[in-house]
Each structure stands twice: as C-alpha cells, then as structure tokens.
Short mmCIF file of C-alpha atoms and ligand atoms in Angstrom, two decimals:
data_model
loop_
_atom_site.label_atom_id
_atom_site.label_comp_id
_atom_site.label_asym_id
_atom_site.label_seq_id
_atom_site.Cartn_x
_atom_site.Cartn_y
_atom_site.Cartn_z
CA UNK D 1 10.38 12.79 -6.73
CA UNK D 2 7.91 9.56 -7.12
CA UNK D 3 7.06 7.76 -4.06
CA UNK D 4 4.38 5.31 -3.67
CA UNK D 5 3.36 2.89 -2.08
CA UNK D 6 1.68 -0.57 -1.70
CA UNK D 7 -0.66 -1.04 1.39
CA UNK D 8 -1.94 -4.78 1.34
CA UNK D 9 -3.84 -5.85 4.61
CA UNK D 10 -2.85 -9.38 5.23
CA UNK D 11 -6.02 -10.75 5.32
CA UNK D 12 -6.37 -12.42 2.14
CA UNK D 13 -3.90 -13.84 -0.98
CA UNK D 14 -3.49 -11.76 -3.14
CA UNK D 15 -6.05 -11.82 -6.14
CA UNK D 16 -5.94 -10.70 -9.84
CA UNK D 17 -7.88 -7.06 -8.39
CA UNK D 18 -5.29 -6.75 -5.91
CA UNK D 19 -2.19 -7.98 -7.86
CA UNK D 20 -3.28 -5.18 -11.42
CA UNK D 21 -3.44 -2.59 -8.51
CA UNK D 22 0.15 -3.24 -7.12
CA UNK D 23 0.99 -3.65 -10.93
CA UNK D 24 -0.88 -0.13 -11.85
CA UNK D 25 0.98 1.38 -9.03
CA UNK D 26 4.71 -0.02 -9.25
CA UNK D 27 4.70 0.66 -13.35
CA UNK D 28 3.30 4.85 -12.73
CA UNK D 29 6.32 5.00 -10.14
CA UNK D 30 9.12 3.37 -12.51
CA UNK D 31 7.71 5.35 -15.45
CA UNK D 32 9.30 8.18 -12.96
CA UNK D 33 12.53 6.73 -12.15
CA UNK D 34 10.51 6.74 -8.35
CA UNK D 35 10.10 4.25 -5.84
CA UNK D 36 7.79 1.87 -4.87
CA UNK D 37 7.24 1.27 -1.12
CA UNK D 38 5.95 -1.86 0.26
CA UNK D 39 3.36 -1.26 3.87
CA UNK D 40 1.82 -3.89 5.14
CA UNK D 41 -1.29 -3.01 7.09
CA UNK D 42 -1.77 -5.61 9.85
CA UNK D 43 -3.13 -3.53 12.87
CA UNK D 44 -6.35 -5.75 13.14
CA UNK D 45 -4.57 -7.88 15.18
CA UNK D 46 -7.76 -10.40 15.61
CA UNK D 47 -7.77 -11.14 11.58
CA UNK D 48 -4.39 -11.03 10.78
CA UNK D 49 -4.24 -14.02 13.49
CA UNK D 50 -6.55 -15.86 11.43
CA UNK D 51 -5.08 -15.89 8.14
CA UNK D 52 -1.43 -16.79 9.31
CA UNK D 53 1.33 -16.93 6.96
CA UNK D 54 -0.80 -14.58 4.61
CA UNK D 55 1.70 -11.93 4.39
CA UNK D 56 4.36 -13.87 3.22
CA UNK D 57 2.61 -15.19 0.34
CA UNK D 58 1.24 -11.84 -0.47
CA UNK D 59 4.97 -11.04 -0.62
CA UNK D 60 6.07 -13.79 -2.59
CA UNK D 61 3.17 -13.56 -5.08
CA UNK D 62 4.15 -9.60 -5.60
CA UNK D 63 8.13 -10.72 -6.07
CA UNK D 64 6.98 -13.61 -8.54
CA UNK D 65 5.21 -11.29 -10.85
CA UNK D 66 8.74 -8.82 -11.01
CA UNK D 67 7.17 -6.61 -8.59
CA UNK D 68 10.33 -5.80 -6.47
CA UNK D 69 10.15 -3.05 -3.93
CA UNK D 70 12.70 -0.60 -2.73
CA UNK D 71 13.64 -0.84 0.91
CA UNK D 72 12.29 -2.84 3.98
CA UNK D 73 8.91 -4.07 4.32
CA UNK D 74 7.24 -0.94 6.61
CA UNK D 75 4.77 -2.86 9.56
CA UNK D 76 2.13 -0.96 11.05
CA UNK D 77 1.89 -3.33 13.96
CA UNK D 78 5.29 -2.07 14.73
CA UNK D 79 4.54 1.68 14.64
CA UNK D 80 2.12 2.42 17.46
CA UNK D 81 4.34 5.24 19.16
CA UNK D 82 3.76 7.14 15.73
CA UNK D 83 0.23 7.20 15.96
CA UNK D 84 -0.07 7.51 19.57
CA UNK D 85 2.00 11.01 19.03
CA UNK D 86 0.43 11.96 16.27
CA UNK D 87 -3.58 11.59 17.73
CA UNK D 88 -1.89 13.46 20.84
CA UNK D 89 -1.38 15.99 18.55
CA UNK D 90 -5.08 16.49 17.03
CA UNK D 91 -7.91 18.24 18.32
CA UNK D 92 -9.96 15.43 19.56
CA UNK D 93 -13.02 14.09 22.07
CA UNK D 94 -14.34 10.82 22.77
CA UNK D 95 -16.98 9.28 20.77
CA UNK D 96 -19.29 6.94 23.10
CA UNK D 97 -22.33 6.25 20.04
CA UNK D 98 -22.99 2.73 19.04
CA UNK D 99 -22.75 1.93 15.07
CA UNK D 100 -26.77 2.08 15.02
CA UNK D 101 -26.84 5.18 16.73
CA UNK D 102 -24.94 6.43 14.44
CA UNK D 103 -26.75 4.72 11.61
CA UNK D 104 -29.61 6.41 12.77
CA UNK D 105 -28.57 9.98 13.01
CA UNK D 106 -26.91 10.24 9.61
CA UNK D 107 -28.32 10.44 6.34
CA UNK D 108 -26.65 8.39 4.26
CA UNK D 109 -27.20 6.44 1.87
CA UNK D 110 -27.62 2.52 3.58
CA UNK D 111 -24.52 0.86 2.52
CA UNK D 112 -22.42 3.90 2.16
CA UNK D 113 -19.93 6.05 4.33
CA UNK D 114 -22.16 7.23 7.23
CA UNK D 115 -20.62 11.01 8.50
CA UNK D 116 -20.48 11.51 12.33
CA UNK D 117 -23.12 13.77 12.93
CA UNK D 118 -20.81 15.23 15.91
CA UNK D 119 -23.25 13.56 18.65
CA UNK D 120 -20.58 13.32 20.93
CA UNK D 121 -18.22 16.19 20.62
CA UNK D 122 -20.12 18.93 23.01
CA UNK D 123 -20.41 16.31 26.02
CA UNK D 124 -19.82 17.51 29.54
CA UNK D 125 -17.26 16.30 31.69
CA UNK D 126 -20.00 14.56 34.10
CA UNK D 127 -21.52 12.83 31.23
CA UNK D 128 -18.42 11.80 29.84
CA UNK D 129 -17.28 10.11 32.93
CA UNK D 130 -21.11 8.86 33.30
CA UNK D 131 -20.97 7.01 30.06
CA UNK D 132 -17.28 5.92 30.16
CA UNK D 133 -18.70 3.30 32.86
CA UNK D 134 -21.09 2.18 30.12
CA UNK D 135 -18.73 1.39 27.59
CA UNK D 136 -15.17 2.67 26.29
CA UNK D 137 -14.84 5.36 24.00
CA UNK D 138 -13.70 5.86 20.81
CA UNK D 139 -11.34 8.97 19.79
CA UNK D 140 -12.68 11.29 16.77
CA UNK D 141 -10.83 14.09 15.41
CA UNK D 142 -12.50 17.44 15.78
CA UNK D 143 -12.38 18.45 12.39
CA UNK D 144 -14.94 21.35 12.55
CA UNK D 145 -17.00 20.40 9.63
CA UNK D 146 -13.95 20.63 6.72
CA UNK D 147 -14.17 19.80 3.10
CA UNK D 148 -10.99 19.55 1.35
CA UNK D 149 -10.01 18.82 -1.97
CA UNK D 150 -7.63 15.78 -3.57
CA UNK D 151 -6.42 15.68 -7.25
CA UNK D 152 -6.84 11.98 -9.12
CA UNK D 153 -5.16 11.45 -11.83
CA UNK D 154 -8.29 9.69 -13.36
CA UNK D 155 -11.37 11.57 -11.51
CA UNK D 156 -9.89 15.11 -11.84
CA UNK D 157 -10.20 17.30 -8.40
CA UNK D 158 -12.59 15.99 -5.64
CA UNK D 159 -13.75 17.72 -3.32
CA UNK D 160 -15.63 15.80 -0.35
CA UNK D 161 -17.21 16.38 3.12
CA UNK D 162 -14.75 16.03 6.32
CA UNK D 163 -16.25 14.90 9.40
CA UNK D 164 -15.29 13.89 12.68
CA UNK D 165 -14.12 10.59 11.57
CA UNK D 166 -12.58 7.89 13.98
CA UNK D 167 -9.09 8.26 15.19
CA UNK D 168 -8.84 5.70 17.50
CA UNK D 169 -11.80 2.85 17.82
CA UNK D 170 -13.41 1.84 20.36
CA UNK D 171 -11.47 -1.64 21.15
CA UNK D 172 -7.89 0.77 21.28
CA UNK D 173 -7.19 -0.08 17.69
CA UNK D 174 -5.67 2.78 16.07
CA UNK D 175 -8.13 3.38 13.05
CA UNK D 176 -6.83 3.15 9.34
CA UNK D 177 -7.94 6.69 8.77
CA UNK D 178 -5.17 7.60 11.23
CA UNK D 179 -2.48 4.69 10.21
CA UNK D 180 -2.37 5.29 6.81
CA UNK D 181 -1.95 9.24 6.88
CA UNK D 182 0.75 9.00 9.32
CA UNK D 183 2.63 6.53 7.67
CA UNK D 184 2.11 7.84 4.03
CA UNK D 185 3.84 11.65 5.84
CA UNK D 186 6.49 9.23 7.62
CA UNK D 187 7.43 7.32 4.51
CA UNK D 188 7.82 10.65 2.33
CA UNK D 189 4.64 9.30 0.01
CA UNK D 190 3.99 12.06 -2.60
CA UNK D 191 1.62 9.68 -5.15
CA UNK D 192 -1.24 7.04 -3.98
CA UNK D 193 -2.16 3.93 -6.42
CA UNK D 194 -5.07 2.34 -5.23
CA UNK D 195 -8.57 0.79 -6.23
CA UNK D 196 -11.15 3.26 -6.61
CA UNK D 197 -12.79 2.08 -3.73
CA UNK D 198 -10.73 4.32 -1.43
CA UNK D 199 -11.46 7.43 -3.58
CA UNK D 200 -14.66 8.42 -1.27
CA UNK D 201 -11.88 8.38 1.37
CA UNK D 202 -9.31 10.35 -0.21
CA UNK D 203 -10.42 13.91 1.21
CA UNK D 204 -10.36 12.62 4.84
CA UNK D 205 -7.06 11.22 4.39
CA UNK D 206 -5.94 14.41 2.42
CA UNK D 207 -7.34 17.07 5.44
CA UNK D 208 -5.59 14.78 7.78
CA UNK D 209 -2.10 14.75 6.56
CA UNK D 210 -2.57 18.86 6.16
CA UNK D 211 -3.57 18.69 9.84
CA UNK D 212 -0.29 16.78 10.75
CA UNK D 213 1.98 18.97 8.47
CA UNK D 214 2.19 16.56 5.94
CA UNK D 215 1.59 17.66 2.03
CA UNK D 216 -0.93 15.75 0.31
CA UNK D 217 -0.41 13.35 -1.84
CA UNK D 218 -1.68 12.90 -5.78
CA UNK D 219 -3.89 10.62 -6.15
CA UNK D 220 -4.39 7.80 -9.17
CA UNK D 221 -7.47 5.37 -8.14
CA UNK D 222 -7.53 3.10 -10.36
CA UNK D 223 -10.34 0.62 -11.87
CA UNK D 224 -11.43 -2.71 -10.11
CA UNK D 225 -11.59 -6.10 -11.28
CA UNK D 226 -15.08 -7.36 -10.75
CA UNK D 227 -16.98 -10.51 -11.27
CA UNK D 228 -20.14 -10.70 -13.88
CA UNK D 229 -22.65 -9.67 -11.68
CA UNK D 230 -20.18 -5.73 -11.16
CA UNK D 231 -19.14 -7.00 -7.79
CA UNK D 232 -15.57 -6.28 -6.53
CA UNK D 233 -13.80 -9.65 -6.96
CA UNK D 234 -13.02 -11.66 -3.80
CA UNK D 235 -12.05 -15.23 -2.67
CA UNK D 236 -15.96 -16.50 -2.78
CA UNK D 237 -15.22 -15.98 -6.74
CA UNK D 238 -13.38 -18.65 -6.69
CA UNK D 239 -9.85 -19.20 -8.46
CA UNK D 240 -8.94 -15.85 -8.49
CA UNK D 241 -5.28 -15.84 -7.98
CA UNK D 242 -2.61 -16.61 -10.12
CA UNK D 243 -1.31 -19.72 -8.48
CA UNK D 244 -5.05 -21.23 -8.15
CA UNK D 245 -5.24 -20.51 -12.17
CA UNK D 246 -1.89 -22.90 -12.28
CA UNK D 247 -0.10 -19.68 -14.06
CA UNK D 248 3.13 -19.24 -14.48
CA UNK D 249 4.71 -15.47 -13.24
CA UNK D 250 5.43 -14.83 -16.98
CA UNK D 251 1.04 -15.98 -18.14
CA UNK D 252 0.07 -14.18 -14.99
CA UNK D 253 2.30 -10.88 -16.17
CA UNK D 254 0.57 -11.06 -19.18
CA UNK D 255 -2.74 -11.45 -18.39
CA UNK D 256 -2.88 -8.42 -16.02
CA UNK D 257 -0.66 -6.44 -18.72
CA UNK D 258 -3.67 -7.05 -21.34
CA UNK D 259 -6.77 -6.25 -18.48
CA UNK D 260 -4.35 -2.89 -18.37
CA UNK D 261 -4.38 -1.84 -22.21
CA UNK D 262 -0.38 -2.89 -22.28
CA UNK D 263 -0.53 -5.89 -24.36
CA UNK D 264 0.45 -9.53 -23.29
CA UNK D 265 3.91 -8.33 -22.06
CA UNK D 266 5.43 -11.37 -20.17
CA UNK D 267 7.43 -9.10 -17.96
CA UNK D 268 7.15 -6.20 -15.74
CA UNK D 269 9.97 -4.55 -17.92
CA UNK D 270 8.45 -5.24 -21.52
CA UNK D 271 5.43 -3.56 -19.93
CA UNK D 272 6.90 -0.96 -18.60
CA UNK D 273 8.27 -0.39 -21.85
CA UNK D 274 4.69 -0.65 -23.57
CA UNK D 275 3.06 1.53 -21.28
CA UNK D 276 2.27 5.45 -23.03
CA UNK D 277 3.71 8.13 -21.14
CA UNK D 278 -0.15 9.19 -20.31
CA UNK D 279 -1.18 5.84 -19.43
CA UNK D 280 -3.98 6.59 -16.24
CA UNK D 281 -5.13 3.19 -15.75
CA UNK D 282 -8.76 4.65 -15.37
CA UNK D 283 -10.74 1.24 -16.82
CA UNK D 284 -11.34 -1.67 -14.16
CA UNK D 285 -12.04 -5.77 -16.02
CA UNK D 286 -14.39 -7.87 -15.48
CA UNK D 287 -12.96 -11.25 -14.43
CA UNK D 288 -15.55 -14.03 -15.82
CA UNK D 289 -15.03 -17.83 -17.06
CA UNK D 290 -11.51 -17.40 -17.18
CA UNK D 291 -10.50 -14.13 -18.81
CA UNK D 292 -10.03 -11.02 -17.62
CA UNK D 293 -11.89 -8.15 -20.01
CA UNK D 294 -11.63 -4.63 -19.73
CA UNK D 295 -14.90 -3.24 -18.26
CA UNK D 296 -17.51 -0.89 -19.80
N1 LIG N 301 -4.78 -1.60 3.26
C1 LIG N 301 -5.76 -1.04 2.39
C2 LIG N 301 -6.44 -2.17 1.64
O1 LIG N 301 -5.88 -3.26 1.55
C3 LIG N 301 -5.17 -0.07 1.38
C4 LIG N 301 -5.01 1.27 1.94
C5 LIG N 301 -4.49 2.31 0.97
O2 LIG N 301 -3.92 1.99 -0.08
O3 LIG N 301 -4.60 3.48 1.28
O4 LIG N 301 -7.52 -1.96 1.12
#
C-alpha cells in the first residue's frame, strides 16, 4: 500500500513551490492506486492566528487544481493527547539552554541545523529545580547520540547524525519533530513527498518513528521552485500563486505539469497519464518574469 500525505502549515497561500510539491506528491500516490492524505499543521497557534482564513484557501486552491484528497482533513491542533502520550513514552530530560547558548556550543555551520550538544541532559535534580525558576524548560529526547538511515527516492540512502532534538519547546508547543512522526505512524503513512528542504531532517524523523514503533517511511524530496537569485520562492516574490497570476485551474495545471517534465497537461488526470512509471521528480524550476523553468 501507498499512503502519503500533504502537510501544509497554514501560514501562507499556497504558492507555485508549494502547489508542484502537493502535485509531485498526489500524482507518485495515484500512480499506485494509493492515497493521498491531507494534514494540516497548525500547532503554532500565535501564526496561524495571524493569517486567518489561510487554511481554507490553501484547501480550495489544492481542490481547484484536481487535487482531491481521500478522507477528512487530519488537524494537529486537535491531536495533543497523541503527542502528550507519545513524549511520555520517550526517554527524555529538560533542556533549559537559550538559542545562543546553543549557537555557541555547536559547530555548525551559521545558518544551518545546529545539533544539541547534550548540555543539559546530565543535570542534577538541585540544578534542575534551580534553573526551572529561571526560565521553563524545554523537553529533548534522549537519543544517545544515533545516526540512522532514510531511503529517497531521488538522493539514494542517507544517513545523518541524531541528536537530542526538541520534543516539546520551551513555550509548551509540541515541536514539529514530534507532531509530524506521530501523526505520519497514526495516519498509516508509508511514503513522504516533500521539498528537499526537509531532507536534512529526514533521519531524525526516521529514528523517531522507530523509537515509537512506527516503520519508516520512503522518502521522495523533491526539487524547489526558486526565484533568480536560487532562493526558495516565497510571498516577498511577488505573484506567486496561481490566482495572483489570474490563471485559470486548467493554465495553472499546466504550467506546474511542464516545471515537472509532464508536458502542458491541463488536468491532473492527463498528467497522470503522461507521467513515466520512473518519474522521481528530482529537478526543482526556477520561477522568473513569468515562467516557470526547470532548474540546472
Ligand atoms: N508542514 C511542513 C511545511 O509546511 C511540512 C512537513 C512535512 O511534510 O513533513 O513545511
């Protein structure tokens, strides 16, 4: 079986980056006979606030193109017993460093993931309670210095460091790390379409659903649509989704259908019926003065 998923957070309308993904991911699942799972990830409560109404149009955009889903739209806001059981579960201990502390302690490249050095996880249980007056903790899974490996369809196997990444931040909101694994196990995932921007955090994610019993998933990150200077597209880029462009579902279809080597299909069934039965989906495009190229 073929399940996947699409994760938007509603934060944002949906843009032509965001809209090839879902398209990437949804055509890869019916190429199956699978399904194609619809998750919306709206646990930063704060931001979600602020762009009101944004999930609906991300909905609507995704049903306009002929992206239908299969079953009810899953809400992480409404799932907080899950993860609650499931960091009860994990070896854990409470984090009290500060982002610069952290910055400080770990070698990483600026800009990059930063990996918990483990600062926190031999504390005592005076000091604990001494700095838990200075400020709230955050929970980190004691992961014991892991690696673990994922398999991409487009990247091959990667393997990638495993540290004792957040759980649970430091303002009670359950961390994505943590939402997304749980509900990926819950929802029966077995195959993950997404940008290639997650694929740094695919081994986490991987370790963590082995830790909770789950089976890991397969991976296929796919290419990004970027601007002219290699930037991941975004709103600042101006109009950037298909209803600022004034397209209709059918020009927007086929727009995305030729950034994705399919041809100027004008419907999510002609491409599905264009798409090779190896199709990976591995270039990103480069979005500039109006057309949408493949990248180099
Ligand atoms: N909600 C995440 C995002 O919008 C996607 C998470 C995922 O696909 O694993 O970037």
């Amino acid at each position: 079986m073929h399940i996947d998923r699409y994760a938007p957070s509603p934060t944002s309308d949906l843009h032509l980056g965001n809209l090839r993904t879902a398209m990437a991911g949804w055509l890869l699942a019916r190429r199956e006979g699978g399904r194609w799972l619809m998750r919306v990830e709206d646990l930063d409560r704060a931001r979600v606030r602020a762009a009101d109404g944004t999930e609906r149009r991300q909905l609507d955009a995704l049903r306009r193109l002929g992206l239908e889903w299969d079953g009810e739209v899953v809400r992480q806001s409404e799932r907080l017993e899950l993860y609650r059981a499931a960091v009860a579960s994990l070896p854990t201990y409470e984090c009290f460093c500060t982002r610069r502390e952290i910055a400080e302690a770990s070698s990483a490249p600026h800009g990059g993931y930063r990996p918990y050095p483990g600062t926190c996880r031999g504390l005592s249980g005076a000091e604990r309670s001494r700095r838990r007056d200075e400020r709230p903790p955050a929970i980190r899974v004691d992961s014991g210095g892991a690696e673990f490996t994922v398999i991409d369809a487009t990247a091959g196997e990667v393997t990638g460091p495993v540290d004792d990444f957040v759980l649970v931040r430091n303002d009670g909101q359950f961390a994505y790390n943590l939402a997304v694994v749980v509900d990926d196990i819950d929802m029966g995932v077995t195959h993950i379409t997404r940008g290639v921007d997650l694929l740094e955090s695919a081994p986490r994610q991987a370790w963590l659903t082995r830790q909770l019993g789950g089976s890991p998933s397969r991976y296929a990150h796919i290419g990004l649509v970027v601007n002219p200077r290699g930037e991941r597209l975004a709103k600042r880029d101006g109009a950037v989704t298909p209803n600022d462009l004034g397209l209709e579902p059918a020009e927007a279809v086929a727009l995305l259908a030729s950034s994705l080597g399919l041809g100027p299909c004008r419907s999510m069934d002609e491409a599905l019926a264009a798409m090779p039965g190896d199709q990976r989906f591995v270039e990103g495009a480069v979005w500039s003065e109006g057309t949408l190229s493949p990248s180099r």
